[in-house]
Tab-separated table of C-alpha atoms and ligand atoms in Angstrom:
chain	number	residue	atom	x	y	z
A	1	MET	CA	-83.987	186.103	-129.907
A	2	ARG	CA	-82.852	188.904	-127.634
A	3	ASN	CA	-84.276	186.981	-124.742
A	4	THR	CA	-82.300	183.932	-125.829
A	5	VAL	CA	-79.170	185.963	-125.846
A	6	ARG	CA	-79.929	187.375	-122.412
A	7	VAL	CA	-80.582	183.932	-121.041
A	8	ALA	CA	-77.417	182.575	-122.594
A	9	ALA	CA	-75.398	185.461	-121.134
A	10	GLY	CA	-76.973	184.711	-117.757
A	11	VAL	CA	-76.051	181.102	-118.026
A	12	VAL	CA	-72.477	181.976	-118.903
A	13	ALA	CA	-72.264	184.431	-116.031
A	14	ALA	CA	-73.597	181.769	-113.649
A	15	LEU	CA	-71.091	179.282	-114.904
A	16	VAL	CA	-68.195	181.706	-114.482
A	17	PHE	CA	-69.386	182.419	-110.972
A	18	ALA	CA	-69.700	178.732	-110.208
A	19	LEU	CA	-66.248	178.000	-111.537
A	20	SER	CA	-64.617	180.863	-109.742
A	21	ALA	CA	-66.383	179.774	-106.506
A	22	MET	CA	-65.107	176.255	-107.097
A	23	HIS	CA	-61.514	177.509	-107.637
A	24	ALA	CA	-61.763	179.825	-104.626
A	25	ARG	CA	-62.891	176.821	-102.634
A	26	ALA	CA	-60.008	174.719	-103.969
A	27	ALA	CA	-57.490	177.445	-103.066
A	28	ASP	CA	-58.926	177.884	-99.529
A	29	ALA	CA	-59.430	174.220	-98.890
A	30	PRO	CA	-58.122	173.181	-95.473
A	31	ARG	CA	-56.425	170.037	-96.892
A	32	PRO	CA	-56.397	168.041	-93.620
A	33	ASN	CA	-54.719	164.752	-93.163
A	34	ILE	CA	-57.406	162.054	-93.384
A	35	VAL	CA	-57.284	158.883	-91.285
A	36	PHE	CA	-60.322	156.826	-92.336
A	37	ILE	CA	-60.862	153.776	-90.103
A	38	LEU	CA	-63.270	151.067	-91.175
A	39	ALA	CA	-64.158	148.098	-88.993
A	40	ASP	CA	-65.503	144.955	-90.614
A	41	ASP	CA	-68.843	143.462	-89.418
A	42	LEU	CA	-68.956	145.358	-86.107
A	43	GLY	CA	-72.322	145.328	-84.395
A	44	TRP	CA	-74.073	148.691	-83.753
A	45	ALA	CA	-74.118	148.149	-79.989
A	46	ASP	CA	-70.622	146.652	-79.815
A	47	VAL	CA	-68.950	150.041	-79.088
A	48	GLY	CA	-68.919	151.411	-75.566
A	49	PHE	CA	-70.972	154.509	-76.611
A	50	HIS	CA	-73.788	152.323	-77.728
A	51	GLY	CA	-73.838	149.181	-75.551
A	52	PRO	CA	-72.644	147.856	-72.270
A	53	ASP	CA	-71.153	144.458	-73.186
A	54	ILE	CA	-67.794	145.380	-74.759
A	55	LYS	CA	-65.377	148.031	-73.598
A	56	THR	CA	-63.958	150.277	-76.360
A	57	PRO	CA	-62.248	153.089	-74.518
A	58	ASN	CA	-60.224	154.295	-77.508
A	59	ILE	CA	-63.148	154.377	-79.916
A	60	ASP	CA	-65.227	156.079	-77.242
A	61	LYS	CA	-62.538	158.667	-76.724
A	62	LEU	CA	-62.368	159.335	-80.432
A	63	ALA	CA	-66.168	159.731	-80.532
A	64	ALA	CA	-66.133	162.046	-77.508
A	65	SER	CA	-63.509	164.241	-79.191
A	66	GLY	CA	-65.805	164.804	-82.187
A	67	VAL	CA	-69.304	163.924	-83.209
A	68	ARG	CA	-71.208	160.645	-83.299
A	69	LEU	CA	-73.062	160.126	-86.597
A	70	GLU	CA	-76.251	158.461	-85.289
A	71	GLN	CA	-77.889	157.931	-88.669
A	72	PHE	CA	-74.983	156.868	-90.754
A	73	TYR	CA	-75.843	154.333	-93.491
A	74	VAL	CA	-73.742	151.859	-95.368
A	75	GLN	CA	-74.424	148.910	-97.629
A	76	SER	CA	-75.418	145.673	-95.916
A	77	VAL	CA	-72.263	143.705	-96.865
A	78	CYS	CA	-68.522	144.386	-97.261
A	79	SER	CA	-67.493	145.022	-100.890
A	80	PRO	CA	-70.457	147.304	-101.828
A	81	THR	CA	-69.716	149.659	-98.867
A	82	ARG	CA	-66.104	149.894	-99.830
A	83	ALA	CA	-67.086	150.612	-103.438
A	84	ALA	CA	-69.475	153.343	-102.229
A	85	LEU	CA	-66.676	154.973	-100.196
A	86	LEU	CA	-64.142	154.878	-102.989
A	87	THR	CA	-66.453	156.051	-105.823
A	88	GLY	CA	-69.132	158.202	-104.166
A	89	ARG	CA	-71.625	156.190	-106.146
A	90	TYR	CA	-74.337	153.682	-105.283
A	91	PRO	CA	-72.986	150.160	-105.850
A	92	MET	CA	-76.033	149.385	-108.154
A	93	ARG	CA	-74.296	151.640	-110.726
A	94	LEU	CA	-71.223	149.487	-110.600
A	95	GLY	CA	-72.861	146.071	-110.656
A	96	LEU	CA	-71.742	145.606	-107.061
A	97	GLN	CA	-75.213	145.678	-105.395
A	98	GLU	CA	-75.180	141.950	-104.553
A	99	GLY	CA	-72.756	139.922	-102.485
A	100	VAL	CA	-69.109	140.366	-101.989
A	101	ILE	CA	-66.137	139.906	-104.267
A	102	ARG	CA	-65.032	136.357	-103.439
A	103	PRO	CA	-61.621	134.811	-104.154
A	104	TRP	CA	-62.768	133.217	-107.398
A	105	ALA	CA	-64.735	136.250	-108.680
A	106	ASP	CA	-63.971	137.152	-112.323
A	107	TYR	CA	-64.685	140.839	-111.746
A	108	GLY	CA	-63.794	143.798	-109.557
A	109	MET	CA	-64.735	147.434	-109.082
A	110	PRO	CA	-65.059	148.637	-112.661
A	111	LEU	CA	-61.879	150.174	-114.019
A	112	SER	CA	-63.882	153.028	-115.482
A	113	GLU	CA	-64.504	154.430	-111.982
A	114	ARG	CA	-62.505	157.392	-110.637
A	115	THR	CA	-61.551	156.583	-107.092
A	116	LEU	CA	-61.212	158.696	-103.911
A	117	PRO	CA	-57.487	158.099	-103.590
A	118	GLN	CA	-57.060	159.018	-107.255
A	119	GLY	CA	-58.786	162.353	-106.615
A	120	LEU	CA	-56.790	162.959	-103.449
A	121	LYS	CA	-53.539	162.032	-105.154
A	122	GLU	CA	-54.360	164.514	-108.027
A	123	ALA	CA	-54.718	167.171	-105.230
A	124	GLY	CA	-51.285	166.371	-103.912
A	125	TYR	CA	-52.000	163.816	-101.152
A	126	GLU	CA	-49.937	160.844	-100.181
A	127	THR	CA	-52.356	157.921	-100.252
A	128	SER	CA	-52.159	154.618	-98.361
A	129	ILE	CA	-54.356	151.640	-97.720
A	130	CYS	CA	-53.705	149.462	-94.749
A	131	GLY	CA	-55.795	146.357	-94.302
A	132	LYS	CA	-58.619	144.904	-96.446
A	133	TRP	CA	-59.199	145.814	-100.076
A	134	HIS	CA	-62.067	143.536	-101.177
A	135	LEU	CA	-62.695	145.353	-104.492
A	136	GLY	CA	-61.121	142.903	-106.927
A	137	PHE	CA	-57.838	141.202	-107.813
A	138	ILE	CA	-58.503	139.313	-110.970
A	139	ALA	CA	-55.746	141.238	-112.736
A	140	PRO	CA	-53.036	143.737	-111.675
A	141	GLU	CA	-55.078	146.686	-112.895
A	142	TYR	CA	-57.616	146.053	-110.151
A	143	LEU	CA	-55.126	146.194	-107.296
A	144	PRO	CA	-54.917	149.151	-104.841
A	145	THR	CA	-51.664	150.579	-106.143
A	146	ARG	CA	-53.301	150.805	-109.605
A	147	ARG	CA	-56.463	152.452	-108.205
A	148	GLY	CA	-54.865	155.492	-106.599
A	149	PHE	CA	-52.919	154.259	-103.594
A	150	ASP	CA	-49.230	155.106	-103.318
A	151	HIS	CA	-48.822	152.427	-100.623
A	152	GLN	CA	-50.645	149.193	-99.948
A	153	TYR	CA	-50.346	146.840	-97.029
A	154	GLY	CA	-52.623	144.001	-96.026
A	155	HIS	CA	-54.999	141.662	-97.852
A	156	TYR	CA	-57.292	141.524	-100.844
A	157	ASN	CA	-60.014	139.190	-99.515
A	158	GLY	CA	-62.555	139.053	-96.746
A	159	ALA	CA	-62.491	136.347	-94.099
A	160	ILE	CA	-58.757	135.731	-94.075
A	161	ASP	CA	-57.134	133.783	-91.250
A	162	TYR	CA	-55.876	136.368	-88.708
A	163	PHE	CA	-52.698	134.437	-87.979
A	164	THR	CA	-51.769	132.570	-91.194
A	165	HIS	CA	-53.173	135.256	-93.520
A	166	MET	CA	-54.502	132.552	-95.782
A	167	ARG	CA	-57.754	132.484	-97.754
A	168	ASP	CA	-58.969	129.477	-99.663
A	169	GLY	CA	-55.450	128.082	-100.189
A	170	GLY	CA	-53.908	131.399	-101.096
A	171	TYR	CA	-51.512	133.430	-99.042
A	172	ASP	CA	-53.086	136.855	-98.914
A	173	TRP	CA	-50.701	139.322	-97.278
A	174	HIS	CA	-49.150	141.918	-99.454
A	175	ARG	CA	-47.101	145.161	-99.446
A	176	ASP	CA	-47.335	147.416	-102.412
A	177	ASP	CA	-49.241	144.616	-104.172
A	178	LYS	CA	-46.440	142.108	-103.921
A	179	ALA	CA	-46.695	138.983	-101.725
A	180	LEU	CA	-45.089	139.777	-98.331
A	181	ARG	CA	-43.604	137.062	-96.129
A	182	GLY	CA	-42.081	137.683	-92.773
A	183	ASP	CA	-44.711	139.872	-91.117
A	184	GLU	CA	-45.956	137.208	-88.696
A	185	GLY	CA	-48.655	137.841	-86.165
A	186	TYR	CA	-52.269	138.820	-85.523
A	187	SER	CA	-53.483	140.880	-88.504
A	188	THR	CA	-55.170	143.606	-86.329
A	189	ALA	CA	-51.843	144.356	-84.585
A	190	LEU	CA	-49.932	144.238	-87.928
A	191	ILE	CA	-52.364	146.684	-89.529
A	192	ALA	CA	-51.919	149.040	-86.580
A	193	ALA	CA	-48.134	148.768	-86.694
A	194	GLU	CA	-48.074	149.537	-90.389
A	195	SER	CA	-50.456	152.487	-89.943
A	196	VAL	CA	-48.089	153.886	-87.278
A	197	ARG	CA	-45.132	153.390	-89.594
A	198	LEU	CA	-47.022	155.216	-92.431
A	199	ILE	CA	-47.800	158.103	-90.117
A	200	GLN	CA	-44.229	158.406	-88.925
A	201	LYS	CA	-42.700	158.041	-92.358
A	202	ARG	CA	-45.149	160.217	-94.175
A	203	ASP	CA	-43.967	162.793	-96.647
A	204	ALA	CA	-44.246	165.956	-94.552
A	205	ALA	CA	-44.617	168.072	-97.697
A	206	LYS	CA	-47.951	166.445	-98.504
A	207	PRO	CA	-51.172	165.808	-96.590
A	208	LEU	CA	-51.776	162.134	-95.835
A	209	PHE	CA	-54.787	159.982	-96.713
A	210	LEU	CA	-54.604	156.796	-94.631
A	211	TYR	CA	-57.344	154.297	-95.126
A	212	VAL	CA	-57.208	151.758	-92.320
A	213	ALA	CA	-59.541	148.889	-93.188
A	214	PHE	CA	-59.329	146.279	-90.439
A	215	ASN	CA	-60.350	142.718	-91.209
A	216	ALA	CA	-61.460	142.856	-87.550
A	217	VAL	CA	-63.955	141.926	-86.390
A	218	HIS	CA	-65.096	139.720	-89.284
A	219	ALA	CA	-65.082	135.879	-88.961
A	220	PRO	CA	-63.162	133.647	-88.467
A	221	HIS	CA	-63.330	134.333	-84.792
A	222	GLN	CA	-59.745	134.386	-83.640
A	223	VAL	CA	-57.940	136.454	-81.013
A	224	PRO	CA	-54.914	136.063	-78.722
A	225	ALA	CA	-56.270	134.703	-75.427
A	226	LYS	CA	-55.511	137.744	-73.303
A	227	TYR	CA	-58.077	139.888	-75.088
A	228	LYS	CA	-60.984	137.626	-74.294
A	229	GLU	CA	-60.067	136.972	-70.677
A	230	PRO	CA	-62.135	139.889	-69.386
A	231	TYR	CA	-65.214	138.526	-71.186
A	232	ALA	CA	-65.719	135.198	-69.383
A	233	ASN	CA	-69.341	136.310	-68.720
A	234	LEU	CA	-70.099	136.090	-72.484
A	235	PRO	CA	-70.927	132.779	-74.170
A	236	GLU	CA	-68.917	131.717	-77.241
A	237	PRO	CA	-68.632	132.794	-79.969
A	238	ARG	CA	-69.567	136.226	-78.586
A	239	ARG	CA	-66.757	136.021	-76.043
A	240	THR	CA	-64.002	135.628	-78.706
A	241	TYR	CA	-65.728	138.287	-80.820
A	242	ALA	CA	-65.607	140.681	-77.845
A	243	GLY	CA	-61.914	139.981	-77.526
A	244	MET	CA	-61.461	140.839	-81.206
A	245	VAL	CA	-63.254	144.112	-80.708
A	246	ALA	CA	-60.990	144.811	-77.728
A	247	ALA	CA	-57.924	144.101	-79.856
A	248	MET	CA	-59.182	146.440	-82.590
A	249	ASP	CA	-59.884	149.133	-80.014
A	250	GLU	CA	-56.343	148.847	-78.742
A	251	ALA	CA	-55.085	149.185	-82.323
A	252	ILE	CA	-57.211	152.362	-82.817
A	253	GLY	CA	-55.670	153.747	-79.610
A	254	THR	CA	-52.227	152.983	-80.947
A	255	ILE	CA	-53.021	154.873	-84.167
A	256	GLN	CA	-54.424	157.843	-82.312
A	257	ALA	CA	-51.316	157.956	-80.142
A	258	ALA	CA	-49.160	158.008	-83.327
A	259	ILE	CA	-51.223	160.893	-84.646
A	260	ASP	CA	-50.633	162.800	-81.364
A	261	ALA	CA	-46.938	161.940	-81.284
A	262	ALA	CA	-46.551	163.311	-84.839
A	263	GLY	CA	-48.261	166.555	-83.773
A	264	MET	CA	-50.987	165.932	-86.362
A	265	ARG	CA	-54.128	166.088	-84.262
A	266	GLY	CA	-54.972	169.635	-85.111
A	267	ASN	CA	-54.941	169.086	-88.831
A	268	THR	CA	-56.216	165.557	-89.097
A	269	LEU	CA	-59.753	164.426	-89.747
A	270	ILE	CA	-60.302	161.030	-88.237
A	271	PHE	CA	-63.368	158.908	-89.097
A	272	PHE	CA	-64.456	155.529	-87.792
A	273	SER	CA	-67.351	153.294	-88.679
A	274	SER	CA	-68.277	149.698	-89.447
A	275	ASP	CA	-68.729	148.639	-93.055
A	276	ASN	CA	-72.103	146.912	-92.425
A	277	GLY	CA	-74.272	145.906	-89.479
A	278	GLY	CA	-73.405	143.050	-87.185
A	279	PRO	CA	-73.928	139.455	-88.451
A	280	ALA	CA	-75.802	136.874	-86.395
A	281	PRO	CA	-77.093	139.514	-83.930
A	282	GLY	CA	-77.749	138.023	-80.512
A	283	ARG	CA	-75.266	135.187	-80.986
A	284	VAL	CA	-72.098	136.888	-82.251
A	285	THR	CA	-72.759	140.585	-82.475
A	286	SER	CA	-75.237	142.998	-80.997
A	287	ASN	CA	-77.057	145.650	-82.983
A	288	GLY	CA	-78.934	146.739	-79.877
A	289	PRO	CA	-82.592	147.538	-80.640
A	290	LEU	CA	-81.979	147.876	-84.372
A	291	ARG	CA	-83.870	145.279	-86.496
A	292	ALA	CA	-81.969	142.357	-88.007
A	293	GLY	CA	-78.342	142.493	-89.161
A	294	LYS	CA	-75.776	142.081	-91.848
A	295	GLY	CA	-77.070	141.196	-95.255
A	296	THR	CA	-80.491	142.797	-94.644
A	297	LEU	CA	-81.852	146.241	-95.521
A	298	TYR	CA	-83.287	146.820	-92.115
A	299	GLU	CA	-81.514	149.257	-89.836
A	300	GLY	CA	-79.475	146.536	-88.149
A	301	GLY	CA	-77.858	145.769	-91.529
A	302	THR	CA	-77.332	149.297	-92.807
A	303	ARG	CA	-77.028	151.730	-89.929
A	304	VAL	CA	-73.779	151.475	-88.147
A	305	ALA	CA	-71.801	153.015	-85.259
A	306	ALA	CA	-69.845	155.997	-86.670
A	307	CYS	CA	-67.953	159.038	-85.488
A	308	ALA	CA	-65.853	161.839	-86.929
A	309	ALA	CA	-63.270	163.985	-85.136
A	310	TRP	CA	-61.058	166.967	-86.095
A	311	GLU	CA	-59.739	169.061	-83.253
A	312	GLY	CA	-60.813	172.647	-83.635
A	313	LYS	CA	-63.106	172.025	-86.615
A	314	ILE	CA	-65.646	169.543	-85.298
A	315	LYS	CA	-67.259	170.362	-81.992
A	316	ALA	CA	-66.391	167.777	-79.326
A	317	GLY	CA	-69.215	165.773	-77.817
A	318	GLY	CA	-71.711	166.503	-80.622
A	319	ILE	CA	-74.302	164.206	-82.097
A	320	VAL	CA	-75.390	164.369	-85.751
A	321	ASN	CA	-78.881	162.985	-86.172
A	322	GLU	CA	-79.199	163.674	-89.842
A	323	PRO	CA	-79.139	160.779	-92.342
A	324	LEU	CA	-75.844	160.392	-94.176
A	325	HIS	CA	-74.470	157.591	-96.326
A	326	MET	CA	-71.003	156.210	-97.025
A	327	VAL	CA	-71.155	157.681	-100.591
A	328	ASP	CA	-70.973	161.178	-98.981
A	329	TRP	CA	-67.418	160.840	-97.971
A	330	TYR	CA	-66.155	160.953	-101.550
A	331	PRO	CA	-67.296	164.534	-102.287
A	332	THR	CA	-66.831	165.635	-98.681
A	333	LEU	CA	-63.184	164.587	-98.513
A	334	LEU	CA	-62.385	165.764	-102.078
A	335	ASN	CA	-63.823	169.161	-101.207
A	336	LEU	CA	-61.846	169.391	-97.994
A	337	ALA	CA	-58.763	168.402	-99.975
A	338	GLY	CA	-59.389	171.073	-102.585
A	339	ALA	CA	-59.606	168.325	-105.239
A	340	THR	CA	-61.922	168.598	-108.232
A	341	LEU	CA	-65.279	166.939	-108.419
A	342	GLU	CA	-65.455	167.321	-112.168
A	343	GLN	CA	-65.579	163.774	-113.527
A	344	LYS	CA	-67.466	161.642	-116.083
A	345	GLN	CA	-69.525	159.575	-113.631
A	346	PRO	CA	-72.311	161.386	-111.777
A	347	LEU	CA	-72.121	161.187	-108.004
A	348	ASP	CA	-74.745	159.990	-105.537
A	349	GLY	CA	-72.764	161.355	-102.597
A	350	ARG	CA	-73.262	164.840	-101.278
A	351	ASP	CA	-70.881	167.060	-99.373
A	352	ALA	CA	-71.692	166.255	-95.718
A	353	TRP	CA	-69.297	168.732	-94.152
A	354	PRO	CA	-71.937	171.410	-93.366
A	355	THR	CA	-73.997	168.675	-91.642
A	356	ILE	CA	-71.065	167.268	-89.676
A	357	ALA	CA	-69.267	170.484	-88.797
A	358	GLU	CA	-72.054	173.065	-88.650
A	359	GLY	CA	-75.162	171.115	-87.737
A	360	LYS	CA	-76.898	171.723	-91.050
A	361	PRO	CA	-79.612	169.347	-92.329
A	362	SER	CA	-78.798	166.318	-94.358
A	363	PRO	CA	-77.878	167.164	-97.971
A	364	HIS	CA	-80.067	164.275	-99.150
A	365	ALA	CA	-83.726	164.329	-100.276
A	366	GLU	CA	-83.397	160.581	-100.199
A	367	ILE	CA	-80.917	157.794	-99.567
A	368	LEU	CA	-81.077	154.643	-101.671
A	369	LEU	CA	-80.129	151.829	-99.378
A	370	ASN	CA	-79.845	149.354	-102.200
A	371	SER	CA	-81.556	148.235	-105.392
A	372	ARG	CA	-81.310	144.616	-106.482
A	373	PRO	CA	-83.604	142.611	-108.758
A	374	ASP	CA	-85.199	140.977	-105.747
A	375	THR	CA	-84.909	143.447	-102.894
A	376	GLY	CA	-84.315	147.105	-102.265
A	377	ALA	CA	-84.900	149.967	-99.886
A	378	ILE	CA	-85.016	153.729	-99.830
A	379	ARG	CA	-85.239	156.371	-97.097
A	380	MET	CA	-86.874	159.719	-97.736
A	381	GLY	CA	-87.008	162.090	-94.763
A	382	ASP	CA	-88.073	159.913	-91.822
A	383	TRP	CA	-89.821	157.398	-94.037
A	384	LYS	CA	-88.286	154.147	-95.190
A	385	LEU	CA	-89.608	151.715	-97.813
A	386	VAL	CA	-88.327	148.148	-97.699
A	387	LEU	CA	-89.141	145.812	-100.638
A	388	ASN	CA	-88.840	142.153	-99.915
A	389	GLY	CA	-86.878	142.679	-96.776
A	390	SER	CA	-86.929	138.971	-95.877
A	391	ARG	CA	-84.424	138.518	-98.714
A	392	VAL	CA	-80.983	138.266	-97.139
A	393	ASP	CA	-77.811	138.829	-99.051
A	394	VAL	CA	-76.750	135.256	-98.625
A	395	GLU	CA	-73.709	135.506	-100.779
A	396	GLY	CA	-72.503	138.532	-98.854
A	397	ALA	CA	-73.135	136.837	-95.533
A	398	ALA	CA	-71.805	133.427	-96.564
A	399	GLU	CA	-68.283	134.398	-95.622
A	400	ASP	CA	-69.222	134.867	-92.018
A	401	GLY	CA	-68.656	131.242	-91.121
A	402	VAL	CA	-71.165	131.612	-88.297
A	403	GLY	CA	-73.756	129.197	-89.565
A	404	GLY	CA	-75.465	131.139	-92.302
A	405	PRO	CA	-76.775	134.548	-93.030
A	406	ALA	CA	-77.610	137.234	-90.553
A	407	ALA	CA	-81.364	137.043	-90.838
A	408	GLU	CA	-83.513	137.814	-87.881
A	409	LYS	CA	-85.180	134.843	-86.355
A	410	LYS	CA	-88.646	135.574	-87.650
A	411	PRO	CA	-88.495	137.506	-90.933
A	412	ASN	CA	-91.752	138.592	-92.465
A	413	GLY	CA	-91.973	135.584	-94.711
A	414	ARG	CA	-89.732	132.935	-96.046
A	415	GLN	CA	-86.308	133.688	-97.388
A	416	GLY	CA	-85.522	133.061	-101.031
A	417	ARG	CA	-85.953	134.533	-104.426
A	418	ARG	CA	-89.236	136.214	-104.739
A	419	ALA	CA	-90.580	138.826	-107.046
A	420	ILE	CA	-89.958	142.354	-105.715
A	421	GLY	CA	-93.211	143.931	-104.562
A	422	LYS	CA	-94.715	140.916	-102.858
A	423	ASN	CA	-93.537	141.978	-99.460
A	424	ILE	CA	-93.682	145.750	-99.006
A	425	GLU	CA	-92.980	147.492	-95.751
A	426	LEU	CA	-93.195	151.215	-94.957
A	427	PHE	CA	-91.835	152.618	-91.698
A	428	ASP	CA	-91.867	155.983	-90.005
A	429	LEU	CA	-88.479	156.024	-88.469
A	430	SER	CA	-89.194	159.126	-86.415
A	431	LYS	CA	-91.757	157.240	-84.367
A	432	ASP	CA	-90.636	153.650	-85.087
A	433	PRO	CA	-86.830	153.539	-85.438
A	434	TYR	CA	-86.844	149.752	-84.874
A	435	GLU	CA	-89.130	149.057	-87.808
A	436	LYS	CA	-91.824	147.163	-85.913
A	437	THR	CA	-94.997	148.641	-87.499
A	438	ASN	CA	-95.592	148.314	-91.248
A	439	LEU	CA	-97.581	151.399	-92.350
A	440	ALA	CA	-97.835	150.486	-96.034
A	441	GLU	CA	-101.589	149.958	-95.959
A	442	ALA	CA	-102.358	152.845	-93.710
A	443	ASN	CA	-100.349	155.388	-95.785
A	444	PRO	CA	-100.912	154.692	-99.484
A	445	GLU	CA	-99.865	158.193	-100.586
A	446	LYS	CA	-96.585	158.023	-98.746
A	447	LEU	CA	-96.032	154.526	-100.085
A	448	LYS	CA	-96.730	155.722	-103.626
A	449	ALA	CA	-94.248	158.595	-103.295
A	450	LEU	CA	-91.378	156.456	-101.999
A	451	ARG	CA	-92.114	153.675	-104.464
A	452	ALA	CA	-92.093	156.126	-107.385
A	453	ARG	CA	-88.731	157.518	-106.462
A	454	TYR	CA	-87.363	154.052	-105.750
A	455	ASP	CA	-88.529	152.809	-109.168
A	456	GLU	CA	-86.965	155.809	-110.862
A	457	LEU	CA	-83.588	155.144	-109.255
A	458	ALA	CA	-83.794	151.366	-109.725
A	459	LYS	CA	-84.043	151.930	-113.522
A	460	GLU	CA	-80.519	153.317	-113.384
A	461	ALA	CA	-79.064	150.043	-111.937
A	462	VAL	CA	-76.769	147.924	-114.079
A	463	PRO	CA	-77.072	144.100	-113.883
A	464	PRO	CA	-75.395	142.731	-110.698
A	465	LYS	CA	-72.167	140.896	-111.010
A	466	GLN	CA	-72.074	137.662	-108.916
A	467	SER	CA	-69.240	135.541	-107.667
A	468	GLY	CA	-71.403	132.421	-107.498
A	469	LYS	CA	-70.077	129.150	-106.068
A	470	GLN	CA	-66.450	128.281	-105.923
A	471	PRO	CA	-65.605	126.435	-109.184
A	472	ALA	CA	-64.182	122.889	-108.802
A	473	ALA	CA	-61.104	123.935	-110.756
A	474	TYR	CA	-60.518	127.053	-108.627
A	475	LYS	CA	-56.948	128.226	-108.395
A	476	VAL	CA	-55.716	131.231	-106.479
A	477	PRO	CA	-55.312	134.120	-108.969
A	478	LYS	CA	-51.671	134.482	-109.997
A	479	VAL	CA	-51.922	138.168	-109.303
A	480	TRP	CA	-51.844	137.332	-105.525
A	481	GLY	CA	-48.201	136.441	-106.092
A	482	GLU	CA	-48.211	132.982	-104.601
A	483	VAL	CA	-50.402	130.207	-105.997
A	484	ARG	CA	-51.635	127.018	-104.517
A	485	GLU	CA	-49.535	123.957	-105.479
B	501	CA	CA1	-68.233	143.539	-93.574
């Protein structure tokens, strides 16, 4: 009994200590402005700091002013990565582990989720999204201004037309979740112009969270001619794609210039990455030596070019070689903002700030790259288990408009629905970063350990939601503001 009391007192003391530490942290939090830039479908080697084909001086400059995250993971397609960022939770917990949210989807990111902008707003931030949402629009409650953003500008869907801003018969260009006519032009330039406006017109009494989610460089492949002129050496469609990357790089330069002009560089954390690996590698994008591309769980689908900069806080010219995942930004940013992490839903993300700013090891014992009924992957240390890796996220890649999914040319087996466990691959990324040698048979103990942890996590998945095929009677949701005649 006495021992029980002593233990209980110890627990209380520990709790009091933890709470006071948390409050101290909140009071001391640096509360930087946050400019979080996400490219869409950019290949790993399609930034200047990874590959020779395409010049990206502004992204390179940003990377050189901070650290490159060389083992930064995302989901293999668009909507799941965005859900991971905004919730800090693996998409399998949200039913978003398969495909993307297409125009006719009858679901969105579950309303029960607390979002990153909600947390930042609670901590006193001004919150804005500029660009692509892609997390649901079936009803007004699913729209950005109802999920924590003070300001919204841009589009709800993937694969919009860069000039007409149409998707499947619907006009998809909005401000503050109301249809916006009159902003004509190339979407990449419009997103940059609005980002600049939001920086200039920010409420100076509050720190700013600006989420810049370009539709660039996702298909359809469209760009004003001047941007592709320097790339006559590249065959189409890669030439046009290179021009689209150049236009996005220019836009990122414009945003950085606005940050400098506002005198914000010293108290602004800037992040840049792609939302998934490059589709159709070799034809449209380049993932360099990484295996496969968008829609797959190999490195070419899930490891992306990424960098983070904050003058005076992140050492310039550094490289972080520790594995991190998009879910980590949720706790990392909320901690930097002095916001609370107390919430109903448990997080998968871990605070990555000590890894990024102080060179500490990854906060993860493992990273779950995805878990679906027919495919999945997990990384533990340098080891990676891929289950049925020949299965491509066809629905996620179907919006590419580049002739099908982003499979490699010779996957290990046929594509299609197959029971998980028929095609098991184990890689040692420390010796084999390009996933060429399957060590599953040679390392049964390692295989068993990774499989056991994978199975444990997979049990926590909820059934995947699916958009399916476009219904014959499809009509643009009224919530877009303008419906098809
Ligand atoms: Ca994407």
